[in-house]
């Protein structure tokens, strides 16, 4: 974990330097902020509040704010790679500080990327490289801009490539580490019942990381046949992240949830949102473009290309189910998983809430339940008092065997505090 965090920090620094350099040089080349703003504003590309309520419109105020809230909640609240970082610090306040730092960093990176996109349009407003066939995909636009417009500046092409590798490797390193940890702890040990000694855990984790790395490399050849890389990534994150957030929410906000409800809700939610997402990607691979492209110009291009305005017509559009914006996937998956989980738990016999540690319930829900009358609490199996809270602390020397089937240890070097005292006794 320490090595992953150190490399992520270094790669984030390289990424920030590269994107800031490209933005600053590009801004200077086109004459500054005023020119960039005026050109993009006249072309209608600065649309901040599209209030269309239709979920089939790719980007609207509602999809970005509501759908985006669910998406980033999945990334920060129920994503293994993020939680892994929170659990590696010693206190809750440190975890909150890390979360705020990450949020502000993302806001800065996205702001720089948005402005860089506006700079690229200012540069190519009269000769679109995609329409003139200089590039074959929209994902190639920024690399083509850097190499053609800024490529004569020594060091900039290399710095840009370094930023690309830093961004990709930083994400991959965290993902591989998280996949290996979850596979070893939850699949091999919990589901398969394989007892993995602590001295072999690191070796098995490395082999699992290698396996997932090779699998990811193989999937590259499939992803390149789909739509935009960014949209594909957000689509897959939305499909899986929404289900995970729904399961977390089910456990925190509904004390009577049982395993049948959680499993059924997760499976149905994944099938529905997966059907929606994969169907949209197949439609994109066959030529349908869900994004309404603004008018483009090729008047200053050296080749003979007709000016055009690209858009998706109703005749070419696939079924509306496949046209739902990818920003809604997380929200749909989360809500569907939660509702089905609650329903199935109620039908199959709700969990006995009196046996549940109340520290596992969301504080607002716990406050609401505590405000109920004693008679109603007893009827809902909520008459039990709060159990003693369980706190955790980090073990600097790594994993420690608690002697209680390792129930007090997780795969991040954390151990339950009450069991630490037992070991010391």
Tab-separated table of C-alpha atoms in Angstrom:
chain	number	residue	atom	x	y	z
A	1	UNK	CA	0.000	0.000	0.000
A	2	UNK	CA	2.801	2.420	0.877
A	3	UNK	CA	4.504	1.869	-2.475
A	4	UNK	CA	1.217	2.365	-4.353
A	5	UNK	CA	0.530	5.661	-2.573
A	6	UNK	CA	4.081	6.923	-3.161
A	7	UNK	CA	3.968	6.125	-6.880
A	8	UNK	CA	0.458	7.605	-7.172
A	9	UNK	CA	1.686	10.848	-5.606
A	10	UNK	CA	4.629	11.079	-7.998
A	11	UNK	CA	2.440	10.273	-11.010
A	12	UNK	CA	-0.150	12.855	-9.943
A	13	UNK	CA	2.611	15.469	-9.818
A	14	UNK	CA	3.755	14.581	-13.346
A	15	UNK	CA	0.142	14.695	-14.563
A	16	UNK	CA	-0.471	18.141	-13.075
A	17	UNK	CA	2.736	19.570	-14.532
A	18	UNK	CA	1.950	18.228	-18.013
A	19	UNK	CA	-1.646	19.460	-18.250
A	20	UNK	CA	-0.804	22.869	-16.772
A	21	UNK	CA	2.079	23.262	-19.242
A	22	UNK	CA	-0.105	22.358	-22.246
A	23	UNK	CA	-2.873	24.706	-21.069
A	24	UNK	CA	-0.548	27.643	-20.339
A	25	UNK	CA	1.321	27.389	-23.646
A	26	UNK	CA	-1.903	26.931	-25.608
A	27	UNK	CA	-3.542	29.887	-23.874
A	28	UNK	CA	-0.583	32.092	-24.801
A	29	UNK	CA	-0.632	30.925	-28.441
A	30	UNK	CA	-4.294	31.826	-29.025
A	31	UNK	CA	-4.075	35.256	-27.401
A	32	UNK	CA	-5.356	34.699	-23.896
A	33	UNK	CA	-8.562	33.973	-22.008
A	34	UNK	CA	-10.685	36.671	-23.662
A	35	UNK	CA	-10.184	35.249	-27.152
A	36	UNK	CA	-10.895	31.706	-25.961
A	37	UNK	CA	-14.070	32.746	-24.154
A	38	UNK	CA	-15.379	34.897	-27.011
A	39	UNK	CA	-14.826	32.241	-29.686
A	40	UNK	CA	-16.424	29.428	-27.685
A	41	UNK	CA	-19.299	31.641	-26.579
A	42	UNK	CA	-20.158	32.691	-30.154
A	43	UNK	CA	-20.144	29.064	-31.309
A	44	UNK	CA	-22.631	28.089	-28.593
A	45	UNK	CA	-20.241	25.761	-26.816
A	46	UNK	CA	-20.550	27.407	-23.402
A	47	UNK	CA	-23.882	25.968	-22.267
A	48	UNK	CA	-24.038	25.828	-18.494
A	49	UNK	CA	-27.719	25.167	-17.787
A	50	UNK	CA	-29.465	22.781	-20.177
A	51	UNK	CA	-32.678	22.158	-18.229
A	52	UNK	CA	-34.107	19.462	-20.533
A	53	UNK	CA	-35.459	16.762	-18.158
A	54	UNK	CA	-35.175	13.948	-20.712
A	55	UNK	CA	-32.767	11.208	-19.530
A	56	UNK	CA	-31.844	10.502	-23.151
A	57	UNK	CA	-30.056	13.854	-23.526
A	58	UNK	CA	-26.373	13.143	-22.948
A	59	UNK	CA	-25.446	16.142	-20.797
A	60	UNK	CA	-28.025	18.281	-18.984
A	61	UNK	CA	-28.137	20.151	-15.693
A	62	UNK	CA	-30.017	17.219	-14.139
A	63	UNK	CA	-27.785	14.452	-15.444
A	64	UNK	CA	-24.607	16.262	-14.406
A	65	UNK	CA	-25.825	17.334	-10.945
A	66	UNK	CA	-28.002	14.384	-9.905
A	67	UNK	CA	-26.430	11.616	-11.960
A	68	UNK	CA	-22.962	13.014	-11.347
A	69	UNK	CA	-23.594	13.076	-7.589
A	70	UNK	CA	-24.397	9.372	-7.623
A	71	UNK	CA	-21.394	8.654	-9.837
A	72	UNK	CA	-18.890	10.436	-7.610
A	73	UNK	CA	-20.531	8.950	-4.525
A	74	UNK	CA	-19.698	5.532	-5.953
A	75	UNK	CA	-16.108	6.608	-6.592
A	76	UNK	CA	-15.505	8.106	-3.148
A	77	UNK	CA	-17.902	6.198	-0.847
A	78	UNK	CA	-18.032	2.600	-2.080
A	79	UNK	CA	-15.067	2.193	-4.408
A	80	UNK	CA	-12.468	-0.287	-3.199
A	81	UNK	CA	-9.518	1.811	-4.381
A	82	UNK	CA	-10.772	4.870	-2.459
A	83	UNK	CA	-11.748	3.043	0.722
A	84	UNK	CA	-8.372	1.345	0.686
A	85	UNK	CA	-6.742	4.775	0.984
A	86	UNK	CA	-9.053	5.866	3.820
A	87	UNK	CA	-8.288	2.702	5.783
A	88	UNK	CA	-4.542	3.230	5.459
A	89	UNK	CA	-4.570	6.326	7.692
A	90	UNK	CA	-4.834	6.306	11.471
A	91	UNK	CA	-7.776	8.626	12.210
A	92	UNK	CA	-11.104	9.658	10.729
A	93	UNK	CA	-9.935	13.276	10.493
A	94	UNK	CA	-6.994	12.213	8.332
A	95	UNK	CA	-9.356	10.267	6.066
A	96	UNK	CA	-11.579	13.346	5.732
A	97	UNK	CA	-8.568	15.505	4.916
A	98	UNK	CA	-7.515	13.033	2.232
A	99	UNK	CA	-11.032	13.067	0.782
A	100	UNK	CA	-11.177	16.865	0.659
A	101	UNK	CA	-7.726	17.022	-0.909
A	102	UNK	CA	-8.732	14.507	-3.584
A	103	UNK	CA	-11.973	16.394	-4.297
A	104	UNK	CA	-10.225	19.746	-4.715
A	105	UNK	CA	-7.565	18.110	-6.889
A	106	UNK	CA	-10.210	16.613	-9.166
A	107	UNK	CA	-11.988	19.963	-9.467
A	108	UNK	CA	-8.693	21.560	-10.503
A	109	UNK	CA	-7.883	18.820	-13.036
A	110	UNK	CA	-11.349	18.916	-14.611
A	111	UNK	CA	-11.279	22.721	-14.806
A	112	UNK	CA	-7.908	22.628	-16.575
A	113	UNK	CA	-9.156	19.945	-18.968
A	114	UNK	CA	-12.311	21.904	-19.812
A	115	UNK	CA	-10.337	25.053	-20.531
A	116	UNK	CA	-7.792	23.102	-22.576
A	117	UNK	CA	-10.665	21.799	-24.691
A	118	UNK	CA	-11.819	25.370	-25.266
A	119	UNK	CA	-8.271	26.305	-26.323
A	120	UNK	CA	-8.169	23.418	-28.800
A	121	UNK	CA	-11.440	24.602	-30.360
A	122	UNK	CA	-10.054	28.136	-30.628
A	123	UNK	CA	-7.084	26.690	-32.509
A	124	UNK	CA	-9.114	24.455	-34.844
A	125	UNK	CA	-12.316	26.500	-35.212
A	126	UNK	CA	-11.915	26.791	-38.999
A	127	UNK	CA	-10.349	23.410	-39.714
A	128	UNK	CA	-11.653	20.487	-37.707
A	129	UNK	CA	-9.053	17.659	-37.809
A	130	UNK	CA	-11.698	14.962	-37.420
A	131	UNK	CA	-13.836	16.225	-40.297
A	132	UNK	CA	-10.785	16.719	-42.511
A	133	UNK	CA	-9.661	13.139	-41.781
A	134	UNK	CA	-6.381	14.231	-40.191
A	135	UNK	CA	-7.383	12.065	-37.228
A	136	UNK	CA	-9.739	9.101	-37.081
A	137	UNK	CA	-11.233	9.461	-33.583
A	138	UNK	CA	-12.113	12.285	-31.212
A	139	UNK	CA	-9.770	10.796	-28.591
A	140	UNK	CA	-6.846	11.683	-30.863
A	141	UNK	CA	-7.642	15.403	-30.909
A	142	UNK	CA	-5.574	16.565	-27.921
A	143	UNK	CA	-2.483	14.454	-28.768
A	144	UNK	CA	-2.664	15.727	-32.362
A	145	UNK	CA	-2.914	19.303	-31.091
A	146	UNK	CA	0.092	18.943	-28.796
A	147	UNK	CA	2.271	17.289	-31.445
A	148	UNK	CA	1.312	19.609	-34.316
A	149	UNK	CA	0.911	22.977	-32.580
A	150	UNK	CA	3.251	22.663	-29.592
A	151	UNK	CA	5.536	19.924	-30.888
A	152	UNK	CA	8.262	22.365	-31.922
A	153	UNK	CA	8.815	23.321	-28.267
A	154	UNK	CA	11.549	21.156	-26.789
A	155	UNK	CA	10.321	18.913	-23.986
A	156	UNK	CA	6.589	19.475	-24.414
A	157	UNK	CA	5.823	16.280	-26.429
A	158	UNK	CA	7.777	14.171	-23.941
A	159	UNK	CA	6.146	15.878	-20.967
A	160	UNK	CA	2.699	15.308	-22.488
A	161	UNK	CA	3.388	11.607	-23.071
A	162	UNK	CA	4.686	11.347	-19.498
A	163	UNK	CA	1.429	12.850	-18.259
A	164	UNK	CA	-0.598	10.300	-20.231
A	165	UNK	CA	1.376	7.395	-18.799
A	166	UNK	CA	1.223	8.867	-15.286
A	167	UNK	CA	-2.571	9.213	-15.466
A	168	UNK	CA	-3.098	5.688	-16.770
A	169	UNK	CA	-0.560	3.939	-14.553
A	170	UNK	CA	-1.802	5.747	-11.449
A	171	UNK	CA	-5.314	4.420	-12.013
A	172	UNK	CA	-4.154	0.948	-13.013
A	173	UNK	CA	-1.846	0.550	-9.996
A	174	UNK	CA	-4.648	1.283	-7.526
A	175	UNK	CA	-7.112	-0.903	-9.417
A	176	UNK	CA	-4.764	-3.896	-9.635
A	177	UNK	CA	-3.882	-3.620	-5.953
A	178	UNK	CA	-7.548	-3.406	-4.971
A	179	UNK	CA	-8.601	-6.311	-7.197
A	180	UNK	CA	-5.855	-8.509	-5.804
A	181	UNK	CA	-6.768	-7.672	-2.199
A	182	UNK	CA	-10.492	-8.286	-2.699
A	183	UNK	CA	-9.942	-11.498	-4.664
A	184	UNK	CA	-7.633	-12.940	-2.039
A	185	UNK	CA	-9.700	-11.930	0.991
A	186	UNK	CA	-13.301	-12.228	-0.210
A	187	UNK	CA	-13.068	-14.869	-2.946
A	188	UNK	CA	-10.242	-17.243	-2.061
A	189	UNK	CA	-10.545	-17.094	1.727
A	190	UNK	CA	-14.205	-16.233	2.375
A	191	UNK	CA	-16.010	-17.973	-0.504
A	192	UNK	CA	-13.624	-20.797	-1.378
A	193	UNK	CA	-12.520	-21.453	2.196
A	194	UNK	CA	-8.811	-21.435	1.310
A	195	UNK	CA	-6.598	-20.673	4.287
A	196	UNK	CA	-3.796	-18.409	3.063
A	197	UNK	CA	-0.886	-18.027	5.512
A	198	UNK	CA	0.238	-14.453	6.083
A	199	UNK	CA	3.732	-15.160	4.719
A	200	UNK	CA	2.232	-16.325	1.393
A	201	UNK	CA	-0.324	-13.536	1.081
A	202	UNK	CA	2.071	-11.072	-0.572
A	203	UNK	CA	3.164	-13.616	-3.190
A	204	UNK	CA	-0.402	-14.601	-4.064
A	205	UNK	CA	-1.386	-10.931	-4.252
A	206	UNK	CA	1.407	-10.273	-6.772
A	207	UNK	CA	0.312	-13.169	-8.986
A	208	UNK	CA	-3.296	-11.960	-8.844
A	209	UNK	CA	-2.163	-8.461	-9.836
A	210	UNK	CA	-0.291	-9.945	-12.805
A	211	UNK	CA	-3.372	-11.912	-13.861
A	212	UNK	CA	-5.668	-8.869	-13.730
A	213	UNK	CA	-3.049	-6.808	-15.557
A	214	UNK	CA	-2.930	-9.295	-18.437
A	215	UNK	CA	-6.732	-9.448	-18.494
A	216	UNK	CA	-6.939	-5.648	-18.679
A	217	UNK	CA	-4.428	-5.622	-21.532
A	218	UNK	CA	-6.523	-8.149	-23.459
A	219	UNK	CA	-9.667	-6.045	-23.001
A	220	UNK	CA	-7.960	-3.068	-24.659
A	221	UNK	CA	-8.590	-4.638	-28.063
A	222	UNK	CA	-12.318	-4.770	-27.285
A	223	UNK	CA	-12.574	-1.272	-25.815
A	224	UNK	CA	-10.956	0.316	-28.866
A	225	UNK	CA	-13.897	-0.906	-30.957
A	226	UNK	CA	-16.376	0.934	-28.743
A	227	UNK	CA	-17.030	4.671	-28.364
A	228	UNK	CA	-14.998	7.377	-26.680
A	229	UNK	CA	-12.515	6.047	-24.127
A	230	UNK	CA	-13.799	8.463	-21.480
A	231	UNK	CA	-17.430	7.526	-22.085
A	232	UNK	CA	-16.601	3.812	-22.009
A	233	UNK	CA	-14.753	4.233	-18.705
A	234	UNK	CA	-17.582	6.240	-17.149
A	235	UNK	CA	-20.103	3.703	-18.450
A	236	UNK	CA	-18.371	0.706	-16.891
A	237	UNK	CA	-17.746	2.582	-13.642
A	238	UNK	CA	-21.395	3.583	-13.549
A	239	UNK	CA	-22.617	0.033	-14.142
A	240	UNK	CA	-20.557	-1.534	-11.361
A	241	UNK	CA	-20.307	1.443	-9.007
A	242	UNK	CA	-24.044	2.032	-8.794
A	243	UNK	CA	-24.638	-1.562	-7.691
A	244	UNK	CA	-21.929	-1.318	-5.036
A	245	UNK	CA	-23.313	1.962	-3.707
A	246	UNK	CA	-26.788	0.428	-3.607
A	247	UNK	CA	-25.527	-2.494	-1.518
A	248	UNK	CA	-23.681	-0.176	0.873
A	249	UNK	CA	-26.803	1.991	1.183
A	250	UNK	CA	-28.998	-1.051	1.788
A	251	UNK	CA	-26.826	-2.116	4.702
A	252	UNK	CA	-26.537	1.363	6.226
A	253	UNK	CA	-30.097	2.642	5.826
A	254	UNK	CA	-32.231	-0.510	6.181
A	255	UNK	CA	-31.495	-2.531	9.352
A	256	UNK	CA	-33.782	-5.384	8.289
A	257	UNK	CA	-31.958	-6.167	5.036
A	258	UNK	CA	-30.913	-9.798	4.604
A	259	UNK	CA	-28.490	-11.592	2.319
A	260	UNK	CA	-31.236	-12.737	-0.070
A	261	UNK	CA	-32.369	-9.167	-0.637
A	262	UNK	CA	-28.838	-7.877	-1.121
A	263	UNK	CA	-27.920	-10.655	-3.558
A	264	UNK	CA	-31.137	-10.374	-5.585
A	265	UNK	CA	-30.978	-6.585	-5.712
A	266	UNK	CA	-27.350	-6.626	-6.804
A	267	UNK	CA	-27.905	-9.200	-9.546
A	268	UNK	CA	-31.048	-7.591	-10.984
A	269	UNK	CA	-29.529	-4.117	-10.790
A	270	UNK	CA	-26.408	-5.279	-12.603
A	271	UNK	CA	-28.414	-7.056	-15.317
A	272	UNK	CA	-30.657	-4.055	-16.002
A	273	UNK	CA	-27.942	-1.378	-15.985
A	274	UNK	CA	-25.524	-3.704	-17.771
A	275	UNK	CA	-28.113	-4.330	-20.480
A	276	UNK	CA	-28.565	-0.583	-20.824
A	277	UNK	CA	-24.842	0.231	-20.863
A	278	UNK	CA	-23.621	-2.595	-23.085
A	279	UNK	CA	-26.507	-2.004	-25.482
A	280	UNK	CA	-25.508	1.647	-25.768
A	281	UNK	CA	-21.879	0.713	-26.438
A	282	UNK	CA	-22.888	-1.788	-29.127
A	283	UNK	CA	-25.023	0.909	-30.756
A	284	UNK	CA	-22.047	3.276	-30.599
A	285	UNK	CA	-19.759	0.659	-32.153
A	286	UNK	CA	-22.189	0.234	-35.056
A	287	UNK	CA	-22.058	3.942	-35.899
A	288	UNK	CA	-24.649	5.658	-33.698
A	289	UNK	CA	-23.375	8.799	-31.960
A	290	UNK	CA	-25.300	9.706	-28.807
A	291	UNK	CA	-23.703	13.141	-28.591
A	292	UNK	CA	-25.131	16.064	-30.529
A	293	UNK	CA	-22.029	17.534	-32.173
A	294	UNK	CA	-21.948	21.314	-32.559
A	295	UNK	CA	-21.468	22.787	-36.063
A	296	UNK	CA	-17.898	22.462	-37.314
A	297	UNK	CA	-15.959	24.181	-40.072
A	298	UNK	CA	-13.307	23.084	-42.547
A	299	UNK	CA	-13.067	26.350	-44.501
A	300	UNK	CA	-9.345	26.786	-43.843
A	301	UNK	CA	-8.387	23.162	-44.428
A	302	UNK	CA	-6.113	22.351	-47.340
A	303	UNK	CA	-8.231	19.356	-48.322
A	304	UNK	CA	-11.619	19.492	-50.044
A	305	UNK	CA	-14.114	18.705	-47.292
A	306	UNK	CA	-17.678	19.969	-47.115
A	307	UNK	CA	-18.704	21.875	-44.016
A	308	UNK	CA	-21.114	19.824	-41.979
A	309	UNK	CA	-23.182	19.716	-38.820
A	310	UNK	CA	-23.322	16.303	-37.280
A	311	UNK	CA	-26.220	15.147	-35.161
A	312	UNK	CA	-28.090	11.997	-34.306
A	313	UNK	CA	-31.383	11.802	-36.190
A	314	UNK	CA	-34.477	10.077	-34.847
A	315	UNK	CA	-34.435	7.661	-37.790
A	316	UNK	CA	-30.951	6.424	-36.907
A	317	UNK	CA	-31.477	6.425	-33.162
A	318	UNK	CA	-31.727	3.045	-31.404
A	319	UNK	CA	-34.287	2.125	-28.772
A	320	UNK	CA	-34.708	4.868	-26.115
A	321	UNK	CA	-33.482	2.452	-23.444
A	322	UNK	CA	-30.040	2.458	-25.067
A	323	UNK	CA	-30.053	6.254	-25.424
A	324	UNK	CA	-30.227	6.970	-21.684
A	325	UNK	CA	-27.248	9.119	-20.712
A	326	UNK	CA	-24.348	7.230	-19.147
A	327	UNK	CA	-24.395	9.752	-16.285
A	328	UNK	CA	-27.624	8.146	-15.032
A	329	UNK	CA	-26.236	4.611	-14.816
A	330	UNK	CA	-24.953	4.935	-11.245
A	331	UNK	CA	-28.206	6.468	-10.004
A	332	UNK	CA	-30.369	3.841	-11.717
A	333	UNK	CA	-28.198	0.974	-10.483
A	334	UNK	CA	-28.099	2.269	-6.907
A	335	UNK	CA	-31.832	2.982	-6.623
A	336	UNK	CA	-32.809	-0.286	-8.323
A	337	UNK	CA	-30.508	-2.341	-6.093
A	338	UNK	CA	-31.801	-0.632	-2.953
A	339	UNK	CA	-35.524	-0.939	-3.781
A	340	UNK	CA	-35.282	-4.583	-4.848
A	341	UNK	CA	-33.102	-5.367	-1.830
A	342	UNK	CA	-35.671	-3.880	0.551
A	343	UNK	CA	-38.565	-5.652	-1.191
A	344	UNK	CA	-36.947	-9.096	-1.288
A	345	UNK	CA	-35.752	-8.757	2.316
A	346	UNK	CA	-39.311	-7.993	3.408
A	347	UNK	CA	-40.795	-10.883	1.404
A	348	UNK	CA	-38.254	-13.508	2.477
A	349	UNK	CA	-38.278	-12.504	6.129
A	350	UNK	CA	-36.464	-9.404	7.322
A	351	UNK	CA	-33.278	-9.638	9.318
A	352	UNK	CA	-33.588	-9.410	13.107
A	353	UNK	CA	-32.468	-5.849	13.718
A	354	UNK	CA	-32.019	-6.569	17.438
A	355	UNK	CA	-28.990	-8.714	16.593
A	356	UNK	CA	-27.375	-5.981	14.514
A	357	UNK	CA	-24.608	-3.812	15.877
A	358	UNK	CA	-26.116	-0.336	15.751
A	359	UNK	CA	-22.721	1.144	14.957
A	360	UNK	CA	-23.217	-0.254	11.446
A	361	UNK	CA	-26.323	1.881	10.847
A	362	UNK	CA	-26.161	5.379	9.376
A	363	UNK	CA	-26.286	7.987	12.193
A	364	UNK	CA	-29.355	9.848	10.794
A	365	UNK	CA	-31.240	6.554	10.478
A	366	UNK	CA	-30.164	5.537	13.986
A	367	UNK	CA	-31.368	8.895	15.354
A	368	UNK	CA	-34.726	8.429	13.621
A	369	UNK	CA	-35.116	4.901	14.991
A	370	UNK	CA	-34.130	6.015	18.498
A	371	UNK	CA	-36.908	8.626	18.404
A	372	UNK	CA	-39.576	5.935	18.003
A	373	UNK	CA	-41.709	4.887	20.946
A	374	UNK	CA	-40.506	1.879	22.998
A	375	UNK	CA	-43.563	-0.112	21.903
A	376	UNK	CA	-42.879	0.488	18.226
A	377	UNK	CA	-39.170	-0.210	18.685
A	378	UNK	CA	-39.979	-3.553	20.276
A	379	UNK	CA	-42.356	-4.385	17.434
A	380	UNK	CA	-39.609	-3.586	14.919
A	381	UNK	CA	-37.018	-5.598	16.882
A	382	UNK	CA	-35.157	-2.426	17.803
A	383	UNK	CA	-35.359	-2.703	21.582
A	384	UNK	CA	-31.723	-3.717	21.982
A	385	UNK	CA	-29.333	-1.058	23.271
A	386	UNK	CA	-26.374	0.075	21.254
A	387	UNK	CA	-23.504	-2.340	21.494
A	388	UNK	CA	-20.045	-1.168	22.446
A	389	UNK	CA	-18.508	0.549	19.433
A	390	UNK	CA	-15.644	-1.205	17.723
A	391	UNK	CA	-12.681	0.961	16.860
A	392	UNK	CA	-9.693	0.101	14.751
A	393	UNK	CA	-6.121	1.194	14.736
A	394	UNK	CA	-3.293	0.586	12.330
A	395	UNK	CA	-0.618	-1.984	12.964
A	396	UNK	CA	2.680	-0.484	11.879
A	397	UNK	CA	4.392	-3.850	11.597
A	398	UNK	CA	1.827	-5.141	9.104
A	399	UNK	CA	-0.686	-7.955	9.544
A	400	UNK	CA	-0.997	-9.446	13.025
A	401	UNK	CA	-2.666	-12.788	13.742
A	402	UNK	CA	-5.409	-12.183	16.300
A	403	UNK	CA	-5.912	-15.861	17.065
A	404	UNK	CA	-9.667	-15.529	16.465
A	405	UNK	CA	-9.791	-16.745	12.878
A	406	UNK	CA	-8.428	-13.328	11.852
A	407	UNK	CA	-11.873	-11.750	12.288
A	408	UNK	CA	-10.208	-8.655	13.693
A	409	UNK	CA	-7.861	-8.187	10.751
A	410	UNK	CA	-8.556	-6.950	7.293
A	411	UNK	CA	-6.306	-6.872	4.251
A	412	UNK	CA	-5.071	-3.359	4.970
A	413	UNK	CA	-3.181	-4.027	8.198
A	414	UNK	CA	-6.036	-2.990	10.493
A	415	UNK	CA	-6.963	-4.814	13.661
A	416	UNK	CA	-9.877	-4.430	16.038
A	417	UNK	CA	-8.750	-2.506	19.109
A	418	UNK	CA	-10.375	-4.842	21.619
A	419	UNK	CA	-8.529	-7.791	20.112
A	420	UNK	CA	-5.246	-5.890	20.212
A	421	UNK	CA	-5.635	-5.602	23.972
A	422	UNK	CA	-6.327	-9.339	24.179
A	423	UNK	CA	-3.117	-10.062	22.271
A	424	UNK	CA	-1.144	-7.835	24.610
A	425	UNK	CA	-2.588	-9.460	27.722
